[in-house]
Amino acid sequence: MLSRRARLLSYARRYPYHIPCPGTACREANRWKPSRKLSGRTPAAKKEPPDFAFAFDIDGVLLRSATPIPGASQSLAYLQQQQIPFILLTNGGGKHESQRVSDLSRSLSLTTPLTTQNFIQSHTPYADFLHNSSSGAGLSAHSTILVIGGSGNQCRSVAESYGFKSVITPADIFTSYPEIWPFSSVFDSYYSSFARPLPKPINPTSPSSSLKIDAVLIFHDPRDWALDTQLVLDLLLSDSGILGTVSSRNGDKDLPNNGYQQHDQPPLYFSNPDLLWAAGWHLPRLGQGGFIHSLEGIWRRLTHGAELRRTVIGKPSALTYEFAEKRLDRYRRDLICQTMGSEMATPGTIRDLKKVYMVGDNPESDIMGANNHKSQRGTEWVSVLVKTGVFREGESRYDFGKRPELKPRIIVENVRAAVDWALRKEEWEGRVE
Ligand SMILES: [Mg+2]
């Protein structure tokens, strides 16, 4: 005798586009899309969860500084009401995801609050570093990491919430050894307000008992570029990440990269390559990408042209888009589970996610990332560019003829127009109200 669960699964596999009606599962299934009009798709598909979803950038798409962009609140509220899945995929960060979600829900006046399940900041993929050996540089929870960027202690707290137990900040190093970069004395009171004692002293004459950094993770835009640049350079030139030492291999022309970064120095990660971002000022402002280019320039000069080996995540990196798609896929399944019951939401009983509409304002991150993404699940990413942020029509750096990787599938006025365009393409009956 087959169990109820086995009967449901068997039925769902035979009739993948029709929901069976034995009891609870049926009532739950019929709750799908309560406000959706029933024309526009075949009858068999009417009870189906949508096989498309959205990914939204935040700055320049939903908000300008902290002010909502017209139509943003209504667009998200409509998708929530219709239970069409979406993620927020931003190169912003610097706060814990739960705090950002709560700030954003308030700024957009959403009746149904957003959740961290579908919210990805530039540094959120670092949370996977302890669970995914292919992206985590072999880090463990007890590895000592130097966390750079953000305001005060916030990024340390975020790193600790991801599971890292030994987190150092530049403030800790500067407060213990102010001579390491004397010009930062102007920030004395700021740094001393959140610095912690170092777990070990910096003692280059006794390397085994000295502070050793296992990885450098830039979480957010550095606030004190000079101190942060100096510390990163010290570590990249060190022997095995021990602060205060200098590798004897630096400059050895018999070694790869002239001996630079060939001595177990800590890997260097950046979370956001954006050169510019749309802030409250009327002109775009320098982002973390500016810090990357600045560091690269100094590194080239110091090493006489050696390559700076580093990893940059955040949009448009493949790592971030893959992470986002996985997160979106899981979120969609959870949503279907809540709506239809877990029995109907097991793998093989629901259609795969076919299409993701990436709505962004920055051709060099949002659009290029979506255009280049090679989904491991066969999901198509469709790029939609809005005019409410960084992008300005007619600027030479957005010459799509010369840079086809930046060319979006469509350019629309704003996020509301983007959502409505996608809904029309999907033959969805309703529109953003
Ligand atoms: Mg943006």
Coordinates of C-alpha atoms and ligand atoms in Angstrom, one line a residue:
M1 CA 0.0 0.0 0.0
L2 CA 1.6 3.3 -1.1
S3 CA 1.7 6.1 1.5
R4 CA -0.2 9.3 0.9
R5 CA 3.1 11.1 0.2
A6 CA 4.2 8.4 -2.3
R7 CA 0.8 8.7 -4.1
L8 CA 1.0 12.4 -4.4
L9 CA 4.6 12.2 -5.7
S10 CA 3.6 9.6 -8.2
Y11 CA 0.7 11.7 -9.4
A12 CA 2.7 14.8 -9.7
R13 CA 5.4 13.1 -11.8
R14 CA 2.8 11.7 -14.2
Y15 CA 1.0 15.1 -14.5
P16 CA 3.6 17.6 -13.8
Y17 CA 1.4 20.6 -14.8
H18 CA -1.6 19.6 -12.8
I19 CA -2.0 19.6 -9.1
P20 CA -3.9 16.6 -7.7
C21 CA -6.7 17.2 -5.2
P22 CA -6.5 14.8 -2.3
G23 CA -7.2 17.0 0.7
T24 CA -4.8 19.6 2.0
A25 CA -2.5 19.7 -0.9
C26 CA -5.3 20.6 -3.2
R27 CA -6.7 23.4 -1.0
E28 CA -3.2 24.7 -0.6
A29 CA -2.5 24.5 -4.3
N30 CA -5.7 26.4 -5.2
R31 CA -4.5 29.2 -3.0
W32 CA -1.8 29.9 -5.6
K33 CA -2.2 33.3 -7.2
P34 CA -5.4 34.4 -5.5
S35 CA -5.5 37.7 -7.3
R36 CA -4.2 36.5 -10.7
K37 CA -6.7 36.6 -13.5
L38 CA -7.2 33.2 -15.2
S39 CA -6.6 34.1 -18.8
G40 CA -3.3 34.4 -20.6
R41 CA -1.9 30.9 -20.0
T42 CA -3.2 27.4 -20.8
P43 CA -5.7 26.1 -18.2
A44 CA -3.2 23.4 -17.1
A45 CA -0.8 26.1 -16.2
K46 CA -3.2 28.3 -14.2
K47 CA -2.3 26.6 -10.9
E48 CA 1.4 26.5 -11.6
P49 CA 3.9 28.5 -9.7
P50 CA 5.6 30.9 -12.0
D51 CA 8.7 29.6 -13.7
F52 CA 10.3 33.1 -13.8
A53 CA 11.6 35.4 -11.2
F54 CA 13.3 38.7 -10.7
A55 CA 16.6 40.0 -9.3
F56 CA 16.7 43.7 -8.4
D57 CA 19.7 45.9 -7.7
I58 CA 18.9 48.4 -4.9
D59 CA 20.9 51.7 -5.3
G60 CA 19.6 53.5 -8.4
V61 CA 16.8 51.0 -9.0
L62 CA 14.7 50.9 -5.8
L63 CA 16.4 53.7 -3.8
R64 CA 18.3 56.8 -4.5
S65 CA 20.3 57.2 -1.2
A66 CA 17.5 56.3 1.2
T67 CA 14.7 57.7 -0.9
P68 CA 12.4 55.3 -2.8
I69 CA 12.4 55.6 -6.5
P70 CA 8.9 56.1 -7.9
G71 CA 7.2 52.8 -8.5
A72 CA 9.7 50.7 -6.5
S73 CA 7.5 50.1 -3.5
Q74 CA 4.5 49.2 -5.7
S75 CA 6.6 46.8 -7.8
L76 CA 7.9 44.8 -4.9
A77 CA 4.5 44.8 -3.2
Y78 CA 2.8 43.5 -6.4
L79 CA 5.3 40.7 -6.7
Q80 CA 4.9 39.8 -3.0
Q81 CA 1.1 39.8 -3.4
Q82 CA 1.4 37.6 -6.5
Q83 CA 4.0 35.4 -4.9
I84 CA 6.3 35.8 -7.8
P85 CA 9.8 35.2 -6.4
F86 CA 12.5 37.8 -6.4
I87 CA 15.9 38.4 -4.8
L88 CA 17.6 41.7 -4.0
L89 CA 21.1 41.5 -5.4
T90 CA 23.2 44.5 -4.4
N91 CA 26.9 45.4 -4.4
G92 CA 26.1 47.4 -1.3
G93 CA 26.9 46.1 2.2
G94 CA 28.6 47.0 5.4
K95 CA 25.7 45.9 7.7
H96 CA 24.2 42.6 8.7
E97 CA 21.7 41.3 6.2
S98 CA 18.9 41.4 8.8
Q99 CA 19.5 45.1 9.5
R100 CA 19.6 46.0 5.8
V101 CA 16.4 44.1 5.2
S102 CA 14.7 45.9 8.0
D103 CA 16.0 49.3 6.9
L104 CA 14.9 48.6 3.3
S105 CA 11.4 47.4 4.3
R106 CA 11.0 50.6 6.2
S107 CA 12.3 52.9 3.5
L108 CA 10.0 51.2 0.9
S109 CA 7.1 51.1 3.3
L110 CA 6.4 47.5 2.5
T111 CA 3.5 45.9 4.4
T112 CA 5.0 42.5 4.0
P113 CA 8.6 42.8 5.3
L114 CA 11.5 41.5 3.2
T115 CA 13.5 38.6 4.5
T116 CA 17.2 37.7 4.6
Q117 CA 16.4 34.6 2.5
N118 CA 16.2 36.6 -0.7
F119 CA 18.6 39.3 0.1
I120 CA 22.2 39.2 -1.1
Q121 CA 24.8 41.9 -0.4
S122 CA 28.2 42.1 -1.9
H123 CA 29.8 40.2 1.0
T124 CA 27.1 37.6 1.5
P125 CA 28.9 35.0 -0.5
Y126 CA 31.7 35.1 2.2
A127 CA 29.2 33.3 4.4
D128 CA 29.7 30.3 2.1
F129 CA 33.5 30.3 2.5
L130 CA 33.4 28.1 5.5
H131 CA 31.1 25.6 3.8
N132 CA 32.4 25.5 0.3
S133 CA 36.0 24.4 -0.2
S134 CA 36.1 25.6 -3.8
S135 CA 35.5 29.2 -3.0
G136 CA 36.8 29.5 0.6
A137 CA 40.6 29.3 0.2
G138 CA 40.6 26.5 2.7
L139 CA 39.5 28.8 5.5
S140 CA 38.1 27.4 8.8
A141 CA 36.1 29.0 11.5
H142 CA 39.3 29.5 13.5
S143 CA 41.3 31.1 10.7
T144 CA 42.4 34.6 11.5
I145 CA 40.9 37.0 9.0
L146 CA 41.5 40.7 8.5
V147 CA 38.2 42.4 7.8
I148 CA 38.4 45.8 6.1
G149 CA 35.8 48.4 5.3
G150 CA 32.5 49.6 6.6
S151 CA 31.7 51.8 9.6
G152 CA 33.0 51.0 13.1
N153 CA 32.6 47.4 14.2
Q154 CA 29.8 46.5 11.8
C155 CA 31.7 44.4 9.3
R156 CA 33.4 42.5 12.1
S157 CA 30.0 41.6 13.5
V158 CA 28.8 40.5 10.1
A159 CA 31.9 38.3 9.7
E160 CA 31.3 36.8 13.1
S161 CA 27.6 36.1 12.2
Y162 CA 28.9 34.1 9.2
G163 CA 30.9 31.9 11.6
F164 CA 34.4 33.4 11.6
K165 CA 35.7 33.3 15.2
S166 CA 39.0 35.2 14.9
V167 CA 38.3 38.5 13.2
I168 CA 40.8 41.4 13.3
T169 CA 40.2 44.9 12.0
P170 CA 42.7 47.6 11.0
A171 CA 41.5 49.5 14.1
D172 CA 42.8 46.7 16.4
I173 CA 46.2 46.8 14.7
F174 CA 46.4 50.6 14.7
T175 CA 45.3 51.0 18.3
S176 CA 48.0 48.5 19.5
Y177 CA 50.7 49.8 17.1
P178 CA 49.9 53.4 16.1
E179 CA 53.3 53.8 14.5
I180 CA 52.3 51.3 11.8
W181 CA 50.6 54.3 10.0
P182 CA 51.2 57.4 12.0
F183 CA 48.9 59.7 9.9
S184 CA 45.9 57.8 11.1
S185 CA 46.3 59.4 14.5
V186 CA 43.6 61.8 13.4
F187 CA 41.2 58.9 13.7
D188 CA 42.3 58.0 17.2
S189 CA 39.0 58.5 19.0
Y190 CA 37.1 56.7 16.2
Y191 CA 39.3 53.6 16.2
S192 CA 39.6 53.4 20.0
S193 CA 35.8 53.4 20.3
F194 CA 35.6 49.8 18.9
A195 CA 39.1 48.3 18.7
R196 CA 39.8 45.1 20.5
P197 CA 43.1 43.8 21.8
L198 CA 45.0 41.6 19.3
P199 CA 45.0 37.9 20.0
K200 CA 48.8 37.9 19.5
P201 CA 51.5 40.6 19.4
I202 CA 53.3 41.6 16.2
N203 CA 56.7 40.2 16.8
P204 CA 58.8 39.6 13.7
T205 CA 61.7 38.3 15.7
S206 CA 59.6 35.4 17.0
P207 CA 57.4 34.5 14.0
S208 CA 55.8 31.4 15.6
S209 CA 54.3 33.5 18.4
S210 CA 53.5 36.5 16.2
L211 CA 50.2 37.6 14.7
K212 CA 49.5 35.7 11.5
I213 CA 46.7 36.7 9.1
D214 CA 45.2 33.8 7.1
A215 CA 43.0 35.9 4.7
V216 CA 42.2 39.5 3.9
L217 CA 38.5 40.1 3.2
I218 CA 37.4 43.5 2.1
F219 CA 33.8 43.6 3.2
H220 CA 32.9 47.2 2.3
D221 CA 34.4 50.4 1.1
P222 CA 37.4 51.3 3.2
R223 CA 36.9 54.4 5.3
D224 CA 40.7 55.1 5.8
W225 CA 42.2 54.2 2.5
A226 CA 45.7 55.0 3.6
L227 CA 45.9 52.7 6.7
D228 CA 44.1 49.9 4.9
T229 CA 46.3 50.2 1.8
Q230 CA 49.4 50.0 4.0
L231 CA 48.2 47.0 6.0
V232 CA 47.2 45.1 2.8
L233 CA 50.6 45.8 1.2
D234 CA 52.5 44.8 4.4
L235 CA 50.6 41.4 4.3
L236 CA 51.1 40.8 0.6
L237 CA 54.9 41.4 1.0
S238 CA 55.2 39.4 4.2
D239 CA 56.5 35.9 5.0
S240 CA 53.4 33.7 5.4
G241 CA 51.1 36.5 6.5
I242 CA 53.1 37.3 9.6
L243 CA 52.8 41.1 10.1
G244 CA 56.1 42.9 10.3
T245 CA 58.0 40.3 8.3
V246 CA 59.2 40.6 4.7
S247 CA 59.3 37.6 2.3
S248 CA 62.8 36.7 1.1
R249 CA 61.2 35.6 -2.2
N250 CA 60.0 39.1 -3.2
G251 CA 61.7 40.1 -6.4
D252 CA 63.2 36.7 -7.2
K253 CA 63.1 36.5 -10.9
D254 CA 63.5 32.7 -10.9
L255 CA 60.1 32.4 -9.3
P256 CA 56.6 32.9 -10.8
N257 CA 55.4 36.5 -10.6
N258 CA 59.0 37.5 -9.7
G259 CA 58.5 35.9 -6.3
Y260 CA 55.6 38.1 -5.2
Q261 CA 52.8 36.4 -3.4
Q262 CA 54.8 33.1 -3.5
H263 CA 55.3 32.7 0.2
D264 CA 52.0 31.6 1.7
Q265 CA 50.8 35.2 2.0
P266 CA 47.1 35.5 2.8
P267 CA 44.7 35.5 -0.1
L268 CA 43.0 38.8 -0.8
Y269 CA 39.3 39.2 -1.6
F270 CA 37.3 42.2 -2.6
S271 CA 33.5 42.1 -2.4
N272 CA 32.6 44.8 -4.9
P273 CA 34.3 45.9 -8.1
D274 CA 32.0 49.0 -8.8
L275 CA 34.2 52.0 -9.7
L276 CA 31.2 54.3 -9.3
W277 CA 27.9 54.2 -7.5
A278 CA 24.8 56.3 -7.3
A279 CA 24.7 58.1 -3.9
G280 CA 22.8 61.2 -2.7
W281 CA 25.2 63.6 -4.6
H282 CA 24.1 64.4 -8.1
L283 CA 27.2 62.9 -9.7
P284 CA 28.3 59.2 -9.3
R285 CA 30.8 58.6 -6.4
L286 CA 33.9 56.4 -6.2
G287 CA 33.1 52.9 -5.0
Q288 CA 35.3 50.0 -3.8
G289 CA 36.5 49.5 -7.4
G290 CA 38.3 52.8 -6.9
F291 CA 40.2 51.3 -3.9
I292 CA 41.0 48.2 -6.0
H293 CA 42.5 50.3 -8.8
S294 CA 44.4 52.5 -6.4
L295 CA 45.9 49.5 -4.7
E296 CA 46.8 47.9 -8.0
G297 CA 48.6 51.0 -9.1
I298 CA 50.7 51.2 -5.9
W299 CA 51.4 47.4 -6.1
R300 CA 52.6 47.7 -9.7
R301 CA 54.9 50.5 -8.7
L302 CA 56.3 48.8 -5.6
T303 CA 56.9 45.4 -7.4
H304 CA 58.0 46.8 -10.7
G305 CA 55.1 45.4 -12.5
A306 CA 54.2 42.1 -10.7
E307 CA 50.6 40.9 -11.0
L308 CA 48.4 41.5 -8.0
R309 CA 46.7 38.2 -7.3
R310 CA 43.3 38.8 -5.8
T311 CA 39.7 37.6 -6.1
V312 CA 36.9 40.1 -6.7
I313 CA 33.4 38.9 -6.0
G314 CA 30.1 40.9 -6.2
K315 CA 28.4 41.8 -9.4
P316 CA 29.4 41.1 -12.2
S317 CA 31.5 38.1 -11.0
A318 CA 30.4 34.6 -11.9
L319 CA 30.8 33.5 -8.3
T320 CA 28.2 36.0 -7.1
Y321 CA 25.7 35.2 -9.9
E322 CA 26.0 31.5 -9.2
F323 CA 25.5 32.1 -5.5
A324 CA 22.5 34.4 -6.2
E325 CA 20.9 31.8 -8.5
K326 CA 21.3 29.1 -5.9
R327 CA 19.8 31.3 -3.2
L328 CA 16.9 32.3 -5.5
D329 CA 16.2 28.7 -6.4
R330 CA 16.1 27.7 -2.7
Y331 CA 13.9 30.7 -1.9
R332 CA 11.5 29.9 -4.7
R333 CA 11.2 26.3 -3.5
D334 CA 10.5 27.5 0.0
L335 CA 7.8 29.9 -1.3
I336 CA 6.2 27.0 -3.3
C337 CA 6.4 24.9 -0.2
Q338 CA 4.6 27.4 1.9
T339 CA 1.9 27.9 -0.8
M340 CA 1.4 24.3 -2.0
G341 CA 2.6 22.2 0.9
S342 CA 5.9 20.5 1.2
E343 CA 4.7 17.3 -0.5
M344 CA 4.2 19.1 -3.8
A345 CA 7.4 21.1 -3.7
T346 CA 9.9 18.3 -3.8
P347 CA 12.4 18.1 -6.6
G348 CA 10.9 16.6 -9.7
T349 CA 7.4 17.8 -8.9
I350 CA 7.8 21.5 -9.8
R351 CA 9.1 23.0 -13.0
D352 CA 12.7 24.4 -12.9
L353 CA 13.2 28.1 -12.8
K354 CA 13.3 29.1 -16.4
K355 CA 14.1 32.8 -16.5
V356 CA 15.4 35.5 -14.2
Y357 CA 14.9 39.2 -15.1
M358 CA 17.9 41.1 -13.7
V359 CA 16.9 44.8 -13.2
G360 CA 19.8 47.1 -12.7
D361 CA 21.1 50.6 -13.3
N362 CA 24.8 49.8 -13.8
P363 CA 25.7 48.3 -17.2
E364 CA 29.2 47.3 -15.9
S365 CA 27.9 45.3 -13.0
D366 CA 24.1 44.4 -13.2
I367 CA 23.9 44.1 -16.9
M368 CA 27.3 42.5 -17.7
G369 CA 26.9 40.0 -14.9
A370 CA 23.5 38.9 -16.2
N371 CA 24.6 38.8 -19.8
N372 CA 27.7 36.7 -19.0
H373 CA 26.2 34.3 -16.5
K374 CA 26.3 30.7 -17.5
S375 CA 23.7 29.0 -15.3
Q376 CA 24.5 25.5 -14.1
R377 CA 20.8 24.8 -14.0
G378 CA 20.0 26.1 -17.5
T379 CA 18.2 29.2 -16.2
E380 CA 18.2 32.2 -18.6
W381 CA 19.1 35.6 -17.2
V382 CA 17.5 38.6 -19.0
S383 CA 19.1 42.0 -18.4
V384 CA 16.9 45.0 -18.0
L385 CA 18.5 48.5 -17.6
V386 CA 16.7 51.4 -15.9
K387 CA 17.5 55.1 -16.3
T388 CA 17.1 56.0 -12.6
G389 CA 20.7 55.5 -11.5
V390 CA 24.3 55.3 -12.8
F391 CA 23.4 54.9 -16.5
R392 CA 23.2 58.0 -18.6
E393 CA 22.3 57.7 -22.2
G394 CA 24.9 59.0 -24.6
E395 CA 27.9 58.5 -22.4
S396 CA 30.9 57.1 -24.3
R397 CA 31.6 54.4 -21.8
Y398 CA 28.2 53.0 -22.5
D399 CA 28.7 52.6 -26.2
F400 CA 27.0 49.2 -26.6
G401 CA 28.2 48.9 -30.2
K402 CA 31.8 48.8 -28.9
R403 CA 31.0 47.0 -25.7
P404 CA 28.3 44.4 -26.5
E405 CA 28.7 42.7 -23.1
L406 CA 27.2 45.8 -21.5
K407 CA 24.2 45.9 -23.8
P408 CA 20.9 45.1 -22.0
R409 CA 18.0 43.2 -23.5
I410 CA 15.9 46.4 -23.0
I411 CA 16.3 49.9 -21.6
V412 CA 13.2 51.2 -19.7
E413 CA 12.5 54.3 -17.6
N414 CA 12.3 52.7 -14.1
V415 CA 11.7 49.6 -12.1
R416 CA 7.9 49.7 -12.5
A417 CA 8.3 49.7 -16.3
A418 CA 10.9 46.9 -16.0
V419 CA 8.5 44.7 -14.1
D420 CA 5.6 45.4 -16.4
W421 CA 7.7 44.6 -19.4
A422 CA 8.7 41.3 -18.0
L423 CA 5.1 40.5 -17.0
R424 CA 3.9 41.2 -20.5
K425 CA 6.6 38.9 -21.9
E426 CA 5.5 36.2 -19.6
E427 CA 1.8 36.8 -20.6
W428 CA 1.0 37.5 -17.0
E429 CA -2.4 39.2 -16.8
G430 CA -1.9 41.7 -14.0
R431 CA 0.4 44.8 -13.9
V432 CA 2.0 46.8 -11.1
E433 CA -0.8 49.0 -9.6
Ligands
MG1 MG 22.9 50.3 -8.6

